[in-house]
Short mmCIF file of C-alpha atoms (C1' of nucleotides) in Angstrom, two decimals:
data_model
loop_
_atom_site.label_atom_id
_atom_site.label_comp_id
_atom_site.label_asym_id
_atom_site.label_seq_id
_atom_site.Cartn_x
_atom_site.Cartn_y
_atom_site.Cartn_z
CA MET A 1 -2.82 -13.53 -12.62
CA ARG A 2 -1.07 -10.30 -13.44
CA ARG A 3 1.22 -9.32 -10.60
CA ASP A 4 2.49 -5.92 -9.76
CA ILE A 5 5.87 -5.16 -8.24
CA PHE A 6 4.24 -3.01 -5.56
CA GLN A 7 2.01 -5.86 -4.58
CA ALA A 8 5.00 -8.16 -4.61
CA ILE A 9 6.90 -6.15 -2.04
CA ALA A 10 3.82 -5.58 0.09
CA ASP A 11 4.25 -8.89 1.86
CA PRO A 12 6.86 -8.84 4.64
CA THR A 13 7.93 -12.42 3.97
CA ARG A 14 8.59 -11.57 0.34
CA ARG A 15 10.64 -8.54 1.32
CA ALA A 16 12.66 -10.81 3.59
CA ILE A 17 13.17 -13.28 0.76
CA ILE A 18 14.31 -10.45 -1.49
CA ALA A 19 16.83 -9.37 1.13
CA LEU A 20 18.05 -12.94 1.51
CA ILE A 21 18.73 -13.60 -2.14
CA ALA A 22 19.93 -10.11 -2.98
CA LEU A 23 23.57 -11.02 -2.62
CA GLN A 24 23.61 -14.72 -3.37
CA ALA A 25 21.37 -17.20 -5.15
CA MET A 26 19.59 -19.68 -2.91
CA THR A 27 17.42 -22.78 -3.21
CA PRO A 28 13.83 -22.83 -1.92
CA ASN A 29 14.79 -25.18 0.89
CA ALA A 30 17.63 -22.97 2.03
CA ILE A 31 15.36 -19.94 1.93
CA ALA A 32 12.58 -21.70 3.83
CA GLU A 33 14.96 -22.53 6.67
CA ASN A 34 14.96 -18.83 7.53
CA PHE A 35 11.24 -18.63 8.01
CA ASN A 36 8.53 -20.07 10.17
CA THR A 37 6.55 -21.44 7.29
CA THR A 38 6.61 -24.48 5.05
CA ARG A 39 8.75 -24.78 1.95
CA GLN A 40 5.61 -24.76 -0.16
CA ALA A 41 4.62 -21.37 1.16
CA VAL A 42 8.05 -20.01 0.27
CA SER A 43 7.73 -21.66 -3.12
CA LYS A 44 4.50 -19.80 -3.65
CA HIS A 45 6.15 -16.50 -2.79
CA LEU A 46 8.98 -17.30 -5.16
CA ARG A 47 6.48 -17.97 -7.88
CA ILE A 48 4.87 -14.58 -7.34
CA LEU A 49 8.25 -12.88 -7.33
CA THR A 50 9.20 -14.73 -10.51
CA GLU A 51 5.93 -13.80 -12.20
CA CYS A 52 6.63 -10.13 -11.82
CA GLU A 53 10.26 -10.68 -12.83
CA LEU A 54 11.72 -9.59 -9.53
CA VAL A 55 13.49 -12.90 -9.23
CA LYS A 56 15.13 -15.25 -11.70
CA GLN A 57 15.80 -18.95 -11.41
CA GLU A 58 18.65 -21.14 -12.51
CA SER A 59 18.39 -24.91 -12.51
CA GLN A 60 21.34 -26.93 -11.40
CA GLY A 61 20.57 -30.65 -11.35
CA ARG A 62 17.46 -31.07 -9.27
CA GLU A 63 18.12 -27.89 -7.37
CA ILE A 64 16.80 -24.50 -8.44
CA TYR A 65 18.68 -21.40 -7.43
CA TYR A 66 16.75 -18.17 -7.06
CA SER A 67 18.37 -14.77 -7.23
CA LEU A 68 17.24 -11.18 -7.27
CA GLU A 69 16.68 -9.39 -10.54
CA ILE A 70 18.13 -6.14 -9.30
CA GLU A 71 17.19 -4.22 -12.44
CA LYS A 72 13.53 -4.65 -11.62
CA MET A 73 14.01 -2.88 -8.31
CA LYS A 74 14.75 0.28 -10.22
CA GLU A 75 11.08 0.48 -11.11
CA ILE A 76 10.31 1.38 -7.54
CA ASP A 77 13.08 3.91 -7.60
CA LYS A 78 11.61 5.36 -10.76
CA TRP A 79 8.18 5.67 -9.16
CA LEU A 80 9.72 7.30 -6.11
CA GLU A 81 11.50 9.84 -8.29
CA GLN A 82 8.49 12.16 -8.59
CA TYR A 83 8.23 12.33 -4.82
CA ARG A 84 11.94 12.72 -4.33
CA LYS A 85 11.66 15.84 -6.43
CA ILE A 86 9.01 17.14 -4.07
CA TRP A 87 10.92 16.58 -0.87
CA GLU A 88 14.06 18.02 -2.36
CA THR A 89 12.17 21.12 -3.45
CA ARG A 90 10.71 21.49 0.02
CA PHE A 91 14.15 21.09 1.48
CA ASN A 92 15.50 23.81 -0.77
CA GLN A 93 12.62 26.07 0.17
CA LEU A 94 13.43 25.50 3.84
CA ASP A 95 17.02 26.26 3.00
CA GLN A 96 15.89 29.49 1.39
CA VAL A 97 13.93 30.45 4.47
CA LEU A 98 16.89 29.77 6.72
CA SER A 99 19.27 31.79 4.60
CA ASN A 100 16.78 34.64 4.47
CA LEU A 101 16.56 34.60 8.26
CA LYS A 102 20.32 34.72 8.38
CA LYS A 103 20.43 37.77 6.14
CA GLN A 104 17.86 39.53 8.31
CA ASN A 105 19.99 38.96 11.37
CA LYS A 106 22.97 40.66 9.80
CA MET B 1 -4.89 -3.23 12.54
CA ARG B 2 -1.28 -2.33 12.15
CA ARG B 3 -0.68 -0.98 8.68
CA ASP B 4 2.51 -0.99 6.77
CA ILE B 5 3.65 1.61 4.27
CA PHE B 6 4.47 -1.09 1.72
CA GLN B 7 1.00 -2.47 2.03
CA ALA B 8 -0.38 1.03 1.70
CA ILE B 9 1.26 1.64 -1.66
CA ALA B 10 0.39 -1.83 -2.95
CA ASP B 11 -3.05 -0.74 -4.09
CA PRO B 12 -3.11 1.17 -7.41
CA THR B 13 -5.99 3.40 -6.28
CA ARG B 14 -4.03 4.43 -3.22
CA ARG B 15 -0.99 5.24 -5.33
CA ALA B 16 -3.23 7.39 -7.51
CA ILE B 17 -4.58 9.16 -4.44
CA ILE B 18 -1.05 9.78 -3.25
CA ALA B 19 -0.18 11.29 -6.61
CA LEU B 20 -3.28 13.47 -6.51
CA ILE B 21 -2.69 15.01 -3.12
CA ALA B 22 1.07 15.20 -3.41
CA LEU B 23 1.02 18.81 -4.52
CA GLN B 24 -2.20 20.12 -3.01
CA ALA B 25 -4.52 19.13 -0.19
CA MET B 26 -7.89 17.80 -1.26
CA THR B 27 -11.20 16.78 0.29
CA PRO B 28 -12.50 13.20 0.03
CA ASN B 29 -15.25 14.28 -2.36
CA ALA B 30 -12.82 16.07 -4.66
CA ILE B 31 -10.55 13.03 -4.64
CA ALA B 32 -13.42 10.64 -5.32
CA GLU B 33 -14.42 12.59 -8.42
CA ASN B 34 -11.25 11.30 -10.04
CA PHE B 35 -12.14 7.68 -9.56
CA ASN B 36 -14.82 5.25 -10.56
CA THR B 37 -15.75 4.41 -7.00
CA THR B 38 -17.83 5.85 -4.21
CA ARG B 39 -16.63 8.47 -1.79
CA GLN B 40 -16.82 5.90 0.99
CA ALA B 41 -14.35 3.66 -0.77
CA VAL B 42 -11.96 6.58 -1.13
CA SER B 43 -12.57 7.41 2.51
CA LYS B 44 -11.51 3.90 3.41
CA HIS B 45 -8.30 4.27 1.45
CA LEU B 46 -7.64 7.60 3.13
CA ARG B 47 -8.08 5.97 6.48
CA ILE B 48 -5.49 3.34 5.63
CA LEU B 49 -3.11 6.00 4.36
CA THR B 50 -3.68 8.03 7.50
CA GLU B 51 -3.15 5.04 9.76
CA CYS B 52 0.35 4.51 8.44
CA GLU B 53 0.99 8.27 8.53
CA LEU B 54 1.43 8.64 4.81
CA VAL B 55 -1.30 11.25 4.77
CA LYS B 56 -2.35 13.98 7.17
CA GLN B 57 -5.70 15.68 7.55
CA GLU B 58 -6.70 19.21 8.32
CA SER B 59 -10.25 20.10 9.22
CA GLN B 60 -11.77 23.27 7.88
CA GLY B 61 -15.39 23.61 8.85
CA ARG B 62 -17.11 20.43 7.80
CA GLU B 63 -14.55 19.76 5.14
CA ILE B 64 -11.43 17.74 5.73
CA TYR B 65 -8.39 18.34 3.60
CA TYR B 66 -5.99 15.49 3.04
CA SER B 67 -2.41 15.99 2.00
CA LEU B 68 0.65 13.85 1.54
CA GLU B 69 3.12 13.41 4.37
CA ILE B 70 6.13 13.52 2.10
CA GLU B 71 8.56 12.70 4.89
CA LYS B 72 7.03 9.25 5.21
CA MET B 73 7.81 8.51 1.58
CA LYS B 74 11.47 8.63 2.50
CA GLU B 75 10.99 5.35 4.34
CA ILE B 76 10.59 3.61 1.01
CA ASP B 77 13.65 5.39 -0.26
CA LYS B 78 15.53 4.25 2.80
CA TRP B 79 14.49 0.64 2.22
CA LEU B 80 15.51 0.93 -1.39
CA GLU B 81 18.93 2.25 -0.40
CA GLN B 82 20.40 -1.21 0.26
CA TYR B 83 19.44 -2.33 -3.23
CA ARG B 84 20.57 0.89 -4.84
CA LYS B 85 23.99 0.10 -3.41
CA ILE B 86 23.89 -3.26 -5.15
CA TRP B 87 22.95 -2.01 -8.56
CA GLU B 88 25.48 0.79 -8.36
CA THR B 89 28.19 -1.69 -7.45
CA ARG B 90 27.20 -3.94 -10.33
CA PHE B 91 27.26 -0.96 -12.64
CA ASN B 92 30.74 -0.06 -11.51
CA GLN B 93 31.86 -3.63 -12.01
CA LEU B 94 30.48 -3.55 -15.53
CA ASP B 95 32.27 -0.27 -16.00
CA GLN B 96 35.45 -1.96 -14.86
CA VAL B 97 34.99 -4.77 -17.34
CA LEU B 98 34.42 -2.35 -20.17
CA SER B 99 37.47 -0.28 -19.36
CA ASN B 100 39.58 -3.43 -19.11
CA LEU B 101 38.41 -4.49 -22.54
CA LYS B 102 39.37 -1.08 -23.84
CA LYS B 103 42.88 -1.43 -22.42
CA GLN B 104 43.29 -4.84 -24.03
CA ASN B 105 42.39 -3.42 -27.42
CA LYS B 106 45.12 -0.80 -27.23
"C1'" DT C 1 -35.65 25.57 12.74
"C1'" DA C 2 -35.67 22.42 8.78
"C1'" DT C 3 -32.86 20.87 5.14
"C1'" DT C 4 -28.78 20.06 2.66
"C1'" DT C 5 -24.01 18.83 2.50
"C1'" DG C 6 -19.55 16.63 3.83
"C1'" DC C 7 -17.86 13.27 6.26
"C1'" DG C 8 -16.61 8.74 9.01
"C1'" DA C 9 -18.06 4.20 10.74
"C1'" DA C 10 -20.30 -0.19 10.70
"C1'" DA C 11 -22.32 -4.15 8.42
"C1'" DC C 12 -22.18 -6.90 4.74
"C1'" DC C 13 -20.43 -9.26 0.30
"C1'" DG C 14 -17.55 -11.27 -3.24
"C1'" DA C 15 -12.91 -11.85 -4.72
"C1'" DA C 16 -8.30 -12.52 -3.83
"C1'" DA C 17 -4.42 -13.78 -0.95
"C1'" DA C 18 -1.68 -16.64 2.07
"C1'" DG C 19 -1.11 -20.72 4.19
"C1'" DT C 20 -1.43 -26.04 4.69
"C1'" DT C 21 -1.72 -30.72 2.96
"C1'" DG C 22 -1.13 -34.06 -0.43
"C1'" DC C 23 0.63 -35.41 -4.71
"C1'" DA C 24 3.51 -36.04 -8.97
"C1'" DC C 25 7.84 -35.80 -11.15
"C1'" DA C 26 12.68 -35.59 -12.00
"C1'" DT C 27 17.26 -36.15 -10.20
"C1'" DA C 28 20.46 -37.99 -7.17
"C1'" DT C 29 22.16 -42.05 -4.35
"C1'" DA C 30 22.25 -46.69 -2.18
"C1'" DT D 1 16.56 -50.88 -9.52
"C1'" DA D 2 14.76 -49.17 -5.18
"C1'" DT D 3 14.87 -45.24 -2.27
"C1'" DA D 4 15.68 -40.60 -0.81
"C1'" DT D 5 15.71 -35.77 -1.97
"C1'" DG D 6 14.42 -31.25 -4.15
"C1'" DT D 7 10.99 -29.22 -6.30
"C1'" DG D 8 6.44 -27.39 -8.44
"C1'" DC D 9 1.53 -27.73 -8.63
"C1'" DA D 10 -3.32 -28.38 -7.39
"C1'" DA D 11 -7.00 -28.57 -3.99
"C1'" DC D 12 -8.74 -26.77 0.06
"C1'" DT D 13 -9.34 -23.46 4.13
"C1'" DT D 14 -9.01 -19.27 6.52
"C1'" DT D 15 -8.10 -14.61 6.47
"C1'" DT D 16 -7.78 -10.23 4.40
"C1'" DC D 17 -9.09 -6.74 1.16
"C1'" DG D 18 -11.70 -3.58 -1.65
"C1'" DG D 19 -16.11 -2.25 -2.57
"C1'" DT D 20 -21.18 -0.97 -1.68
"C1'" DT D 21 -25.02 0.26 1.21
"C1'" DT D 22 -26.80 2.22 5.14
"C1'" DC D 23 -26.54 5.01 8.92
"C1'" DG D 24 -25.39 8.88 12.22
"C1'" DC D 25 -23.35 13.22 13.15
"C1'" DA D 26 -21.76 17.91 12.65
"C1'" DA D 27 -21.49 22.04 9.93
"C1'" DA D 28 -23.48 25.02 6.51
"C1'" DT D 29 -27.56 27.03 4.45
"C1'" DA D 30 -32.42 28.18 3.44
#
DNA sequence: TATTTGCGAAACCGAAAAGTTGCACATATA
DNA sequence: TATATGTGCAACTTTTCGGTTTCGCAAATA
């Protein structure tokens, strides 16, 4: 099952998990405590996140710590870049209009 | 059915539609020509995109032109901001490590 | 007016997703 | 060694999703 990062962040629970483990690694049980679902459901989400390399795991005895692979998040940023260019251009055009209006008033 | 912008961009066809109409407004038929599906399927995607205000429509006779609501894209950017902070911090920390190593070599 | 064209909406279908339950396995702990 | 704990995985169910087909409606055109 080939997962996509955009599909991965589509689910609100997964976005919440991402936010949770962004700053510190956590075990599935600890993560599940924050949600209204079973540990297995969280485990499934973690698997999906791991599959698309948004999350990495580190075993420590029988516990497994999950943490965010922050580098992967840049892919979204990269995709957004083309649109950022557009809104910045539009902003500059608006800026141009405003400054032209200013000149006319002088 | 309450739609979410993250769910909207999860589908690859919808991302392609977004890219298509980012620079110029297009009719459903014109959009559908670029894909291997029916116009109705595209129409469905456009409805979803419209529901979460990622796309706006403008009627002109019997044709309806769809264009990207670029402002809405900023929501993704805004969400990404918290993670951008993280990877920038990590980068600076790495930078710190590197410059410390440099000092030690002197 | 009759016909074509552009479109959305509803009904339906198959595939995929998200959740639950039950189980197996390894690692701790008594 | 027996038991408790942390975990992943597989089977199953329900819901959602993306697509097609069919239809109805309004605007353009003959």
